[in-house]
Structure formats: C-alpha cells, structure tokens
PDB file of C-alpha atoms and ligand atoms in Angstrom:
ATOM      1  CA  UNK A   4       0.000   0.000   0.000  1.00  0.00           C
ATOM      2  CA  UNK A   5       2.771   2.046   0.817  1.00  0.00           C
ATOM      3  CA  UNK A   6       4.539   1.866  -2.621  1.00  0.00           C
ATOM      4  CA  UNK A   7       1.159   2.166  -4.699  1.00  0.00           C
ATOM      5  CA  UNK A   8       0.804   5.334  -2.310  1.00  0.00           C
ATOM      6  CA  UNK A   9       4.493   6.713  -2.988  1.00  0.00           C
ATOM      7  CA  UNK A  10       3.744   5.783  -6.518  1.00  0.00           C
ATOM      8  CA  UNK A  11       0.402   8.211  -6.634  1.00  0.00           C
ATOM      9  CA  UNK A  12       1.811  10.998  -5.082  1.00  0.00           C
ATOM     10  CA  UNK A  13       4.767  11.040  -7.919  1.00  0.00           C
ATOM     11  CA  UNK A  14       2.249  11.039 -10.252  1.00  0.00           C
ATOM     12  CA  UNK A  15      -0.079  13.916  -9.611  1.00  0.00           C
ATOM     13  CA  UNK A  16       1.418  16.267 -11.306  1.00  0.00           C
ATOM     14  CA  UNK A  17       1.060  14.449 -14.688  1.00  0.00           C
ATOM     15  CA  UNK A  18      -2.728  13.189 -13.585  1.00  0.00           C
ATOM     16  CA  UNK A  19      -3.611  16.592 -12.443  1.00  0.00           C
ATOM     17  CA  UNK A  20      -2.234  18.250 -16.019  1.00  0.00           C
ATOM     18  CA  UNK A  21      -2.672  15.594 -18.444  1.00  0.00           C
ATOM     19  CA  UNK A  22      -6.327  16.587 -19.450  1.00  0.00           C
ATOM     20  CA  UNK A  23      -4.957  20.500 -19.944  1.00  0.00           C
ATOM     21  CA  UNK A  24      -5.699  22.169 -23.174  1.00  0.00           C
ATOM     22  CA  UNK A  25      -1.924  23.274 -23.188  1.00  0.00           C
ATOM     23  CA  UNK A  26      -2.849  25.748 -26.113  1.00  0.00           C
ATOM     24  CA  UNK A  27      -4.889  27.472 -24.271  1.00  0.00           C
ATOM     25  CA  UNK A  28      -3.136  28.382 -21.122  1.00  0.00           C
ATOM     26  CA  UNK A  29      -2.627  31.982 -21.407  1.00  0.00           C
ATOM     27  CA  UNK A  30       0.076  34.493 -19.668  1.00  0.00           C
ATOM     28  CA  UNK A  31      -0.594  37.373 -17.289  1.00  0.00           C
ATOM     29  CA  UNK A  32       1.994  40.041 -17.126  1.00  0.00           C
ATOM     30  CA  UNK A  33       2.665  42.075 -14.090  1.00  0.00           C
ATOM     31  CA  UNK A  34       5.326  44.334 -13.709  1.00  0.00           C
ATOM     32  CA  UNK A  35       6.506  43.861 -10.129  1.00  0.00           C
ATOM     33  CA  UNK A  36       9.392  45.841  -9.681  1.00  0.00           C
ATOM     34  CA  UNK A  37      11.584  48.141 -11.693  1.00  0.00           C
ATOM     35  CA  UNK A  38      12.733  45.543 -14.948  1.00  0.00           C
ATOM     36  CA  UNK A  39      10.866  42.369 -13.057  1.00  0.00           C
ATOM     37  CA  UNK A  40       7.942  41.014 -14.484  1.00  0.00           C
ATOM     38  CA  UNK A  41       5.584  38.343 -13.286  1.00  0.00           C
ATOM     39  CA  UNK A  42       5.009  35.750 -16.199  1.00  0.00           C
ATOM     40  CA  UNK A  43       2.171  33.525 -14.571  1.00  0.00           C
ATOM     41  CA  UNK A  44       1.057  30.850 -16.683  1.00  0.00           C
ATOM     42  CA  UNK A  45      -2.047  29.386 -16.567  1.00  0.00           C
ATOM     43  CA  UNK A  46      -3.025  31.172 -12.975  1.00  0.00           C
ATOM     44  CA  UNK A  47      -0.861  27.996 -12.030  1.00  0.00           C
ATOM     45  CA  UNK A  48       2.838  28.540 -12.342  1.00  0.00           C
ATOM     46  CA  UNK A  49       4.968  31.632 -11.888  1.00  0.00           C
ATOM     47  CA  UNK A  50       8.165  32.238 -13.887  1.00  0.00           C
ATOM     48  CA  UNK A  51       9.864  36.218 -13.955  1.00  0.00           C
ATOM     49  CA  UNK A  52      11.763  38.102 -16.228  1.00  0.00           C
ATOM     50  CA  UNK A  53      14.272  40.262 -15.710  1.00  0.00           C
ATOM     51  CA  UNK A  54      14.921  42.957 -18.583  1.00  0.00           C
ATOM     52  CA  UNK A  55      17.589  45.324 -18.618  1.00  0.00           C
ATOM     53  CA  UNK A  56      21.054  47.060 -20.362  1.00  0.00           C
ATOM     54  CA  UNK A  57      23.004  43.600 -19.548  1.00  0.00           C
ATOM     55  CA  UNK A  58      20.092  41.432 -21.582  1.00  0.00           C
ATOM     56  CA  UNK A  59      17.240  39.341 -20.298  1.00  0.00           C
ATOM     57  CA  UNK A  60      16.819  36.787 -17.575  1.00  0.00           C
ATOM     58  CA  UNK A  61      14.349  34.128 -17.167  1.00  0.00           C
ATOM     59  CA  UNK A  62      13.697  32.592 -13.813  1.00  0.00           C
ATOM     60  CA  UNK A  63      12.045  29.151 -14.112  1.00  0.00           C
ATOM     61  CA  UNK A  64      10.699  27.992 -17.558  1.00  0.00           C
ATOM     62  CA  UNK A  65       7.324  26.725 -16.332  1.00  0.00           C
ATOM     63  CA  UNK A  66       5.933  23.383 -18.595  1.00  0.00           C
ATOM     64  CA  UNK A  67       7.409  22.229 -21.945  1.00  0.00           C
ATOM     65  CA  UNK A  68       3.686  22.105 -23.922  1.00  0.00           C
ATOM     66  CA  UNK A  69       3.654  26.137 -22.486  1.00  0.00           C
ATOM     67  CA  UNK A  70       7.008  27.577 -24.172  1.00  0.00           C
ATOM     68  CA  UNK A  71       5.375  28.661 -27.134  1.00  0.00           C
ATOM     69  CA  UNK A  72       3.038  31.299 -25.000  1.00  0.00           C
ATOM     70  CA  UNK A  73       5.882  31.728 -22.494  1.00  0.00           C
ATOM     71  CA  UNK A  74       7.833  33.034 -25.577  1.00  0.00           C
ATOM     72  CA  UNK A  75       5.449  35.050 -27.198  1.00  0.00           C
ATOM     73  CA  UNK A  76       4.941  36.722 -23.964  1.00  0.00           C
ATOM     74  CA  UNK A  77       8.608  37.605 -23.690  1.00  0.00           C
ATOM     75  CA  UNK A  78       8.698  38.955 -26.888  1.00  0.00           C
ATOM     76  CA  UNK A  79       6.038  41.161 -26.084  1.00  0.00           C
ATOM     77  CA  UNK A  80       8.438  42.488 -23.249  1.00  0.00           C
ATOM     78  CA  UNK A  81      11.375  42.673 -24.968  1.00  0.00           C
ATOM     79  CA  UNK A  82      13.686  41.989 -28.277  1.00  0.00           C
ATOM     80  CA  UNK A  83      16.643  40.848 -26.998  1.00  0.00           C
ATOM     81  CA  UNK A  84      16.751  37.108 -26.416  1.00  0.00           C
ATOM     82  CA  UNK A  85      17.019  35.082 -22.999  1.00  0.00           C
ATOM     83  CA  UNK A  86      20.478  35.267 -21.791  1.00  0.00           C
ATOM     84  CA  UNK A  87      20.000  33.158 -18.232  1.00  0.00           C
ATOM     85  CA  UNK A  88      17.529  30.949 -17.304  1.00  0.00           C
ATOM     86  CA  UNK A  89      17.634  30.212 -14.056  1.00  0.00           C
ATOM     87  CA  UNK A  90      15.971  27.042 -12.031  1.00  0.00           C
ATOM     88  CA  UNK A  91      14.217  27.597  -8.854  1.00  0.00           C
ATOM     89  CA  UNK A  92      13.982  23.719  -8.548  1.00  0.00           C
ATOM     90  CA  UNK A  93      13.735  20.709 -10.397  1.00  0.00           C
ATOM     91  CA  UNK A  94      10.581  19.622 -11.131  1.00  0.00           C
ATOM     92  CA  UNK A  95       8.972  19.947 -14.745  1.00  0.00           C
ATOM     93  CA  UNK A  96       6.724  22.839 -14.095  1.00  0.00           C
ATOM     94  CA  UNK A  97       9.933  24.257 -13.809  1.00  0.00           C
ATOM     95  CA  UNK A  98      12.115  23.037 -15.900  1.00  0.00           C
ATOM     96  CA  UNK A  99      10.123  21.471 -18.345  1.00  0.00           C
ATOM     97  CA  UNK A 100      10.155  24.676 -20.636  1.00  0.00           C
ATOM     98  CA  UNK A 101      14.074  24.719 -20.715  1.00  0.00           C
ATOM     99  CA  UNK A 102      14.795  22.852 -23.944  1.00  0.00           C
ATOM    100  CA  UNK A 103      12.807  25.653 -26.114  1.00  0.00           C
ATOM    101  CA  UNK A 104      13.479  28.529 -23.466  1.00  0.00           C
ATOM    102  CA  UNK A 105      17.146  27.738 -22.883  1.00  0.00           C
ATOM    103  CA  UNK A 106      18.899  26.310 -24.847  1.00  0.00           C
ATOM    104  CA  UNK A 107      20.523  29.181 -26.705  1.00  0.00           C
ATOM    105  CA  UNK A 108      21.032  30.606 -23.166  1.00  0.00           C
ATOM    106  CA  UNK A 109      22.836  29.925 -20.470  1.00  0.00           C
ATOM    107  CA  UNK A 110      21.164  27.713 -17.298  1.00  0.00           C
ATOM    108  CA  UNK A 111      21.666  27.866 -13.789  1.00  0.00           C
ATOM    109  CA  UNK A 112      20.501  26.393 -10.898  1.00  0.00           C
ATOM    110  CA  UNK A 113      21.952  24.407  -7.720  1.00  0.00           C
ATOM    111  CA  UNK A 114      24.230  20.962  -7.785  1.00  0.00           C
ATOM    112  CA  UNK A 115      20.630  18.920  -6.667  1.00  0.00           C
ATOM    113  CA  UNK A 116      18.940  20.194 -10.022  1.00  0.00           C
ATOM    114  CA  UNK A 117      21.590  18.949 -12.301  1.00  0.00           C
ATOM    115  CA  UNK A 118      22.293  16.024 -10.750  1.00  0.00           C
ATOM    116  CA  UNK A 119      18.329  15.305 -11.087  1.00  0.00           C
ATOM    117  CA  UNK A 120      17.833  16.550 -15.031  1.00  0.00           C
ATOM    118  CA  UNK A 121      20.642  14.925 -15.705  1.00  0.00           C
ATOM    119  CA  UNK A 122      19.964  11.422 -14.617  1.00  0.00           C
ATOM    120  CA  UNK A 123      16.807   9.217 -16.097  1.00  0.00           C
ATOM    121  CA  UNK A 124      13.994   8.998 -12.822  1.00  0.00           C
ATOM    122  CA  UNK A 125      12.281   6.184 -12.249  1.00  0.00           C
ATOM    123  CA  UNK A 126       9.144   5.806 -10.346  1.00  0.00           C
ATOM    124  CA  UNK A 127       7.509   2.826 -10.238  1.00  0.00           C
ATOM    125  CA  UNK A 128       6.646   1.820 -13.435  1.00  0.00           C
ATOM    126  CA  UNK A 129       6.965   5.089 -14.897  1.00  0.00           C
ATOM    127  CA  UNK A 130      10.380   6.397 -16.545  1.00  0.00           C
ATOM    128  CA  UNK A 131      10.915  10.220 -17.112  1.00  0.00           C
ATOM    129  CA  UNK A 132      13.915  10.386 -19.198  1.00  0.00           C
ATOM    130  CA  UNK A 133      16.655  12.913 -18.094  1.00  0.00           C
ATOM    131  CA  UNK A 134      16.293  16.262 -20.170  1.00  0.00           C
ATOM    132  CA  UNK A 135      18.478  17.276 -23.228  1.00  0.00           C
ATOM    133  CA  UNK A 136      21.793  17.996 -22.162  1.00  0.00           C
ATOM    134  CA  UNK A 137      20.890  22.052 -23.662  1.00  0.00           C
ATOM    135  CA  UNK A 138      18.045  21.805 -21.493  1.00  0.00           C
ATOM    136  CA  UNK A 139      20.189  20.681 -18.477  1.00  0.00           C
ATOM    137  CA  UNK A 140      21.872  23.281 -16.041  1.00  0.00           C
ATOM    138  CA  UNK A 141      25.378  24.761 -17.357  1.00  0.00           C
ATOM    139  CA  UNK A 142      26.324  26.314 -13.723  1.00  0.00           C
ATOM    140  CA  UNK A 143      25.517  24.776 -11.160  1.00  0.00           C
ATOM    141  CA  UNK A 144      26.389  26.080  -7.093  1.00  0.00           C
ATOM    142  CA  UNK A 145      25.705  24.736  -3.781  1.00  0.00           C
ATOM    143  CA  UNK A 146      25.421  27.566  -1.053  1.00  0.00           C
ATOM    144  CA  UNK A 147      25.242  31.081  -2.818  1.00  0.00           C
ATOM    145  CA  UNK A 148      25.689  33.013  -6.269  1.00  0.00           C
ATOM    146  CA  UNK A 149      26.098  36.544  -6.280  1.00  0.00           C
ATOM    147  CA  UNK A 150      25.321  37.629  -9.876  1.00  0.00           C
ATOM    148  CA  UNK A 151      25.958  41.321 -10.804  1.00  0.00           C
ATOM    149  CA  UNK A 152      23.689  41.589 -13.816  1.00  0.00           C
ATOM    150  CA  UNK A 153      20.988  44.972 -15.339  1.00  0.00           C
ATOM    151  CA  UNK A 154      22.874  47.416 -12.733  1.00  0.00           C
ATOM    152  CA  UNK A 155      22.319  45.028  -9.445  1.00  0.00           C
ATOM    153  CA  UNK A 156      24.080  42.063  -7.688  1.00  0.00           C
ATOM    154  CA  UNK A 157      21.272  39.625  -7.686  1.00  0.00           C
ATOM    155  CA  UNK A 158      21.193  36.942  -4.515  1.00  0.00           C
ATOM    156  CA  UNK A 159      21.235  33.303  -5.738  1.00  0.00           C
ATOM    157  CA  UNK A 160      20.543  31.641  -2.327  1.00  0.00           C
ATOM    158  CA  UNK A 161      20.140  27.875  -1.237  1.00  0.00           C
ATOM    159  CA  UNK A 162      17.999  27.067   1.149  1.00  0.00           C
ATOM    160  CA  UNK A 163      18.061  23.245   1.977  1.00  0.00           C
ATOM    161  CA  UNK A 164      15.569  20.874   3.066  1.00  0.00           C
ATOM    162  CA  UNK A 165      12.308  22.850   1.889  1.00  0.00           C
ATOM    163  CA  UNK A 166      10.170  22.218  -0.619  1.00  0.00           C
ATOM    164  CA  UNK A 167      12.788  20.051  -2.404  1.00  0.00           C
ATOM    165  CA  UNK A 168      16.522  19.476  -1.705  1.00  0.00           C
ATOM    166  CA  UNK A 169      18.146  22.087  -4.421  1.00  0.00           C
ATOM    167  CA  UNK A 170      15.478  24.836  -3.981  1.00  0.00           C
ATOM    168  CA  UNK A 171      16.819  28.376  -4.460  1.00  0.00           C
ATOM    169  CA  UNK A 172      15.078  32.164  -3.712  1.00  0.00           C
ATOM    170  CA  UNK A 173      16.871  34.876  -6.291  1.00  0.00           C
ATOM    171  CA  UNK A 174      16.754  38.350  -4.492  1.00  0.00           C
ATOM    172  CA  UNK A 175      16.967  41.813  -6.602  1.00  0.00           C
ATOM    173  CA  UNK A 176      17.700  44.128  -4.048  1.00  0.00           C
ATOM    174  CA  UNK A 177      17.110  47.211  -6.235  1.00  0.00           C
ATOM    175  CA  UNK A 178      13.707  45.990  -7.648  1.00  0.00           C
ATOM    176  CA  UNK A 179      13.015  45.113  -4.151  1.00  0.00           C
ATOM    177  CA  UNK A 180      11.776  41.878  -5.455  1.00  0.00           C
ATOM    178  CA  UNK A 181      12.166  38.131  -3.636  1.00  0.00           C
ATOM    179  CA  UNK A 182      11.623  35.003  -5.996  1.00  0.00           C
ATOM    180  CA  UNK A 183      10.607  32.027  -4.257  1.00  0.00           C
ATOM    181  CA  UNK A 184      10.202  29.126  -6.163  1.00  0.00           C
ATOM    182  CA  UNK A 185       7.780  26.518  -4.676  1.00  0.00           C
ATOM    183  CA  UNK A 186       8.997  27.793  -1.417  1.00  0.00           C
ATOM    184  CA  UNK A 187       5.737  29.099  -0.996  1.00  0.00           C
ATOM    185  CA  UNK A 188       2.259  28.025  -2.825  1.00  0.00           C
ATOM    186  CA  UNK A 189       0.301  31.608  -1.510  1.00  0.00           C
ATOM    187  CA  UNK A 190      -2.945  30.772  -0.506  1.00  0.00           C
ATOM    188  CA  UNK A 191      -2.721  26.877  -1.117  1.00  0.00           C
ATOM    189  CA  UNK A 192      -1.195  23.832   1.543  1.00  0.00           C
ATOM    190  CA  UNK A 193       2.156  23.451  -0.190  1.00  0.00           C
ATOM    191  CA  UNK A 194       3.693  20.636  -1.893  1.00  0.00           C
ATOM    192  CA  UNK A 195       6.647  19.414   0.273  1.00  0.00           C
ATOM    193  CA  UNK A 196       8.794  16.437  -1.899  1.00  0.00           C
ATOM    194  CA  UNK A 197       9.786  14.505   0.495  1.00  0.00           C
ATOM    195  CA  UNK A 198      11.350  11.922  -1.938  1.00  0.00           C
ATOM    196  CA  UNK A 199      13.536  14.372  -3.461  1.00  0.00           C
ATOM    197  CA  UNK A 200      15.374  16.009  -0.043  1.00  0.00           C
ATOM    198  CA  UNK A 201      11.518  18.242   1.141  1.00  0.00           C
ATOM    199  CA  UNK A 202      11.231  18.595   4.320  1.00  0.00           C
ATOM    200  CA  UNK A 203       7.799  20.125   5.802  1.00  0.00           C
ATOM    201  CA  UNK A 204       9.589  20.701   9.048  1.00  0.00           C
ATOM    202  CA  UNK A 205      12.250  22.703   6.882  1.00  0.00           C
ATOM    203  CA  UNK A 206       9.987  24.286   4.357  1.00  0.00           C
ATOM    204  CA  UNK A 207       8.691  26.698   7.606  1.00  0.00           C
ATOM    205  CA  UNK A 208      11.842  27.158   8.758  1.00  0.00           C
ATOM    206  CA  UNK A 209      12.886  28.465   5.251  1.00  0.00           C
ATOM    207  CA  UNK A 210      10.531  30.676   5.548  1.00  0.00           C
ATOM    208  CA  UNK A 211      11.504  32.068   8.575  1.00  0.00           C
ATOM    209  CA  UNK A 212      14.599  32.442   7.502  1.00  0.00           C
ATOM    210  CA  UNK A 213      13.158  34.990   5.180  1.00  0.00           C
ATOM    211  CA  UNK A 214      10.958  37.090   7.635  1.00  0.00           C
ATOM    212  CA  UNK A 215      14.175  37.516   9.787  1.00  0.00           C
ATOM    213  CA  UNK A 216      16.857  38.279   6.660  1.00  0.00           C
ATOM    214  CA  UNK A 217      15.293  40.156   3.969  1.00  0.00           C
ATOM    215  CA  UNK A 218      13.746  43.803   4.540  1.00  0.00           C
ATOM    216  CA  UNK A 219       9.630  44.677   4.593  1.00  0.00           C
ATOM    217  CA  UNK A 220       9.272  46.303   1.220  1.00  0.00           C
ATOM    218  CA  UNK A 221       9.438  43.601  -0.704  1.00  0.00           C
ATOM    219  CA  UNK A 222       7.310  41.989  -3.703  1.00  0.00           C
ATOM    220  CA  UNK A 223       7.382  38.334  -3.564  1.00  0.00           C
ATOM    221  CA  UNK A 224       6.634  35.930  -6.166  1.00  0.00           C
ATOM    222  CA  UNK A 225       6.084  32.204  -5.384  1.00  0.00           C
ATOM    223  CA  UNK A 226       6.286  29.400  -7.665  1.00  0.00           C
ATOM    224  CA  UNK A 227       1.973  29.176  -7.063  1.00  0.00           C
ATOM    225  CA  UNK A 228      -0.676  31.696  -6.465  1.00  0.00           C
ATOM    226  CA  UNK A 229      -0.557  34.904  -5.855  1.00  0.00           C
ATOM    227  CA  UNK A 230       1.769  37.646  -5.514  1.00  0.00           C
ATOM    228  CA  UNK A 231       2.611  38.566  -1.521  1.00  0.00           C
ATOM    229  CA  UNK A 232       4.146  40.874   0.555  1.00  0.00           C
ATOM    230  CA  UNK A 233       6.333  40.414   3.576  1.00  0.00           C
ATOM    231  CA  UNK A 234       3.001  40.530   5.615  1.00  0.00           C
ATOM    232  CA  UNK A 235       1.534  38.222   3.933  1.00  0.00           C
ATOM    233  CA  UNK A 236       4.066  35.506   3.729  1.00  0.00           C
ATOM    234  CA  UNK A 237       4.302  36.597   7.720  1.00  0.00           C
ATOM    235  CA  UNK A 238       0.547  35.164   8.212  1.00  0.00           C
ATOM    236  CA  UNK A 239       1.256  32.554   5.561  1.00  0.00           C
ATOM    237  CA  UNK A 240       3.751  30.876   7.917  1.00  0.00           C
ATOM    238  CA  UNK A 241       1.679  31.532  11.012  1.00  0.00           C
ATOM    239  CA  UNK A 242      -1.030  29.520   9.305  1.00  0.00           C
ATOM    240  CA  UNK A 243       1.283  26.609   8.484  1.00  0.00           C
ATOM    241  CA  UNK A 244       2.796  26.465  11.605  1.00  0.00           C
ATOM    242  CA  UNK A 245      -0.997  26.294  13.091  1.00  0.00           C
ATOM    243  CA  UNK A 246      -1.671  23.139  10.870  1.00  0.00           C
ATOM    244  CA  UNK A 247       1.394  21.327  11.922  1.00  0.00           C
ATOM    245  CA  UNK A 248       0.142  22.111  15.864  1.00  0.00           C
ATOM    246  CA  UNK A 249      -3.058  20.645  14.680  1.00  0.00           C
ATOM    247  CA  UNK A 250      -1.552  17.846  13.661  1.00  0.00           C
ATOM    248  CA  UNK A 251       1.020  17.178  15.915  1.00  0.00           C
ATOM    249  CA  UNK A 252      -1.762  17.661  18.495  1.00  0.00           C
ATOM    250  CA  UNK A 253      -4.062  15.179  17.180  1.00  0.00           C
ATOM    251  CA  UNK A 254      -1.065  12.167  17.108  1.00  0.00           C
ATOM    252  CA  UNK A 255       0.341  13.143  20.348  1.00  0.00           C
ATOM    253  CA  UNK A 256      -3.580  12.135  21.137  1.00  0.00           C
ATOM    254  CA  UNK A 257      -2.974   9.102  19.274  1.00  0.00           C
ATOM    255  CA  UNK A 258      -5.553   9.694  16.455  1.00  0.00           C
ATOM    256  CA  UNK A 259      -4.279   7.517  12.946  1.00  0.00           C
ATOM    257  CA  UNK A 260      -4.283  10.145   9.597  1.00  0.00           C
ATOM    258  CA  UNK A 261      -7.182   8.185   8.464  1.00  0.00           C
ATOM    259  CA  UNK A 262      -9.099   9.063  11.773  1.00  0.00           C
ATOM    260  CA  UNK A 263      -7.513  13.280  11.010  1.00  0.00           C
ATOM    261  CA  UNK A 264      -9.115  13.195   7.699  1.00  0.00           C
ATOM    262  CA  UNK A 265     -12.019  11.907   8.576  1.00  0.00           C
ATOM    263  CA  UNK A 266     -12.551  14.048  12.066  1.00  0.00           C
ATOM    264  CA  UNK A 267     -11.726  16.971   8.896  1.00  0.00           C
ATOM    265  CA  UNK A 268      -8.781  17.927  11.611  1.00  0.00           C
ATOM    266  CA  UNK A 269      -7.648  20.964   8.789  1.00  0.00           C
ATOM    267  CA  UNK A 270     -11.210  21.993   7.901  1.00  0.00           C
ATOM    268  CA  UNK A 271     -10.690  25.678   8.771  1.00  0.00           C
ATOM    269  CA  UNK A 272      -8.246  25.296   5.782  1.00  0.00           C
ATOM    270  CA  UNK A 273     -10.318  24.255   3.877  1.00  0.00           C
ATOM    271  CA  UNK A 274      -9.821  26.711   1.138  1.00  0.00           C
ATOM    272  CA  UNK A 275      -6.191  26.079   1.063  1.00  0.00           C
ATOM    273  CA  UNK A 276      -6.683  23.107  -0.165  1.00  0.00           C
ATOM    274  CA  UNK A 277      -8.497  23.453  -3.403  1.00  0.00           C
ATOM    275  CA  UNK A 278      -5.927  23.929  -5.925  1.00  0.00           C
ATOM    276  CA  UNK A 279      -3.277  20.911  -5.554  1.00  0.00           C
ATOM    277  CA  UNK A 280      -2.748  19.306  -1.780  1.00  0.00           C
ATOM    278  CA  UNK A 281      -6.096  18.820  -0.321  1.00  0.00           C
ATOM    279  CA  UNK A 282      -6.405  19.080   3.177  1.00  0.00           C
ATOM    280  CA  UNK A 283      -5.939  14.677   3.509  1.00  0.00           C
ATOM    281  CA  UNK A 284      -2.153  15.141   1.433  1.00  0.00           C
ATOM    282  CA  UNK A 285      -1.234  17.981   3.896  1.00  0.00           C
ATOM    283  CA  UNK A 286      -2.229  15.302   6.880  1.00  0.00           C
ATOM    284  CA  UNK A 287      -0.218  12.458   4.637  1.00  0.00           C
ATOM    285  CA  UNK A 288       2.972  14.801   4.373  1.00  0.00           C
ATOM    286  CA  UNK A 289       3.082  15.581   8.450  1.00  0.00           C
ATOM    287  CA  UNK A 290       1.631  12.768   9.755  1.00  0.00           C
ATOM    288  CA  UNK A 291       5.114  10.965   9.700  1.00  0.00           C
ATOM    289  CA  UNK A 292       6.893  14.271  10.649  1.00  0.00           C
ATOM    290  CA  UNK A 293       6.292  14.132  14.668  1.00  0.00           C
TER     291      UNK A 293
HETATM  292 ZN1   ZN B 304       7.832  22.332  -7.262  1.00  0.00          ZN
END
C-alpha cells in the first residue's frame, strides 16, 4: 500500500495536467518591480523576467507544452533574447520549458537540479527520461551566487531541506523583489517532496529564515498563487505552523491520519486546499513528521 501510495503521489502532477488544453493556457503580465515582471502561466505557475542594459533573464521555464506562450509573452516584453535561465527547482513545471526557453542561453541552478535533469527517474513503473543535455543546467552552485547583472548584484541563495533538496530564492535588491520558487504556494497547503530532499519541518523554517533576513518592502513571487508581501508571507507561515500544531496535536492524542481526515482535523483550511494538496495530502505529508 505504501509503494502504490508513494507511486500516486509522484504522479499527480502528470494526472492533475494531463487533461490541460496546453494551447490554451494563457500568460498574465505584471510588472513587479523596476525591470521584473511576473510571467504567470495558466493562474498555475509563476516564472519572472528580468529585462535590462546587460540582456534578459528568465527565472524558471514553467511546462514544456507552455514555451510557445511563455515566448510570445517575452517577446512582447522585450527583443533581446534570454540570456539566463535560471531554475528555482527541479521539477517539470519548472524546468520542463528549458529545452525551447534555454537552450541558446545559459542555465543555472543548484548541484541537486543537475544532478536530477541529468539522470533518467524512475518511479515505479513510470520512466521520465533525463532532459536534453541544452536543457540541463550549465552552472551549477551549492550555497550562494552573487550575480551582478541589469545594474544590481542579484542573490542566488540555497535554502536546503524545503520544498525540495536544491530549492533556491533569487533576491533583486534594487527591484526590491524576492523570488521564491515553490517555497511558498500563496494561498494553497504546499507541496513538500519529500522523496527528493523536502522537508515540511524545513519548508517553515525556510521561511523564517526569510521574515528575519530580507527587509519589509518587498514583492514576492512564489512558484503558485498569488503575488505577496512580507506581511503576507508573515501570516502565511503563522497559518502553516498552526496546521502542523493541529496535527502534531491530534497524534500526540494518538488519532491515525485516516481518523484526522475523517474528524476533517484541517477543515478551517479548507480553502487552502483546493488547488493541488487537499487538506488529507497535507495530513499524509506531516503525519510521519512528529
Ligand atoms: Zn515544485
């Protein structure tokens, strides 16, 4: 039961999108900071560009049936082609647009994405080859990159154990702009891989890390749902931390996760878990966490 279960969960992602009309998943442009625009696709996945006098970066590449909107929205921004295209993480909502979006340019992204693109994955009976070696990372770095690029020294940061093991958050201190990756799904229960180095316990302490490091003003983007502010992602955490209580709570009292989902433990939540974890996979993921 276990494996079938492991098996599911790997699988969602292609279950929950295989029945998309890819064609017509459209792009909504938001200019969130000086030069940094939101590109979200779909009202599902959130890439950025950044445009200035050094050229044009791309921060995640969102799916591989979406690069030809993804494109044509770029070129409605600007001209010049994509120089970088950076990787928040690896998984193919990510990266899947970085054959067609990258591979004149130059990739980055940290050691645990390469090693991952780079290597066929097998999951039970299902076999995702590794990508294209242009579509695959051509710097890779483990802790930090500070990248002086369009007039500011953009922060490549690591932070480990979150949402995956080789997530990274790209600051731009002059746009006053944070880019999170699937470190935060606003408004939704996150996804936390736990297969692939995700951590739930980790994931909130990332974003801690974030509330105490980086200043008030800024615009954050995260790899899902809406656009937040430091306040926001302040009562985002809160909230998370509350549902781990709950749950923590409710073993320490020795209910099972079937007895939590049942009992509706997270139903205060409930909206939070409409668009991809539903309230029973954000039980799953921390019931084997305390
Ligand atoms: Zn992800």
């Amino acid at each position: 039961m276990k494996k079938i279960s492991l098996f599911l969960l790997l699988l969602i992602p292609a279950i929950a999108f295989a029945q998309r009309d890819w064609s017509a998943m459209k792009i909504t442009t938001t200019e969130v900071g000086p030069g940094v625009y939101r590109l979200f696709v779909g009202e599902s996945v959130s890439t950025v560009l950044f445009v200035g006098e050094d050229g044009v970066m791309l921060i995640d590449a969102a799916y591989e049936q979406t690069a030809p909107q993804l494109k044509a929205a770029i070129e409605a921004i600007t001209s010049h082609p994509v120089k970088y295209l950076v990787n928040t993480h690896h998984h193919g909502d990510h990266v899947g647009g970085n054959y067609n979006m990258g591979k004149d340019a130059t990739i980055i992204a940290h050691h645990f994405v390469k090693d991952f693109v780079s290597r066929e994955q097998r999951a039970g009976e299902r076999v995702t080859p590794a990508l294209p070696k242009e579509a695959r990372p051509d710097i890779s770095f483990s802790d930090e990159l500070k990248f002086d690029f369009n007039g500011q020294v953009l922060q490549m940061l690591h932070l480990p154990k979150g949402h995956t093991g080789g997530d990274i958050i790209i600051y731009f201190p002059e746009s006053k702009v944070l880019k999170m990756g699937d470190l935060l799904f606003a408004d939704n229960f996150p996804f936390v891989d736990v297969n692939n180095g995700g951590d739930p316990m980790g994931y909130v302490r990332n974003q801690q890390f974030i509330l105490e490091n980086y200043p008030e003003d800024l615009t954050i983007v995260g790899g899902h749902g809406p656009v937040y502010t430091m306040a926001q992602l302040r009562e985002y955490n809160k909230t998370l931390v509350q549902t781990l209580e709950v749950v923590r709570k409710a073993k320490e009292a020795g209910m099972t996760a079937e007895q939590m989902k049942a009992n509706r433990i997270l139903k205060e939540w409930e909206e939070w878990g409409k668009f991809f974890i539903t309230e029973d996979r954000w039980i799953d993921t921390l019931f084997p966490v305390f």
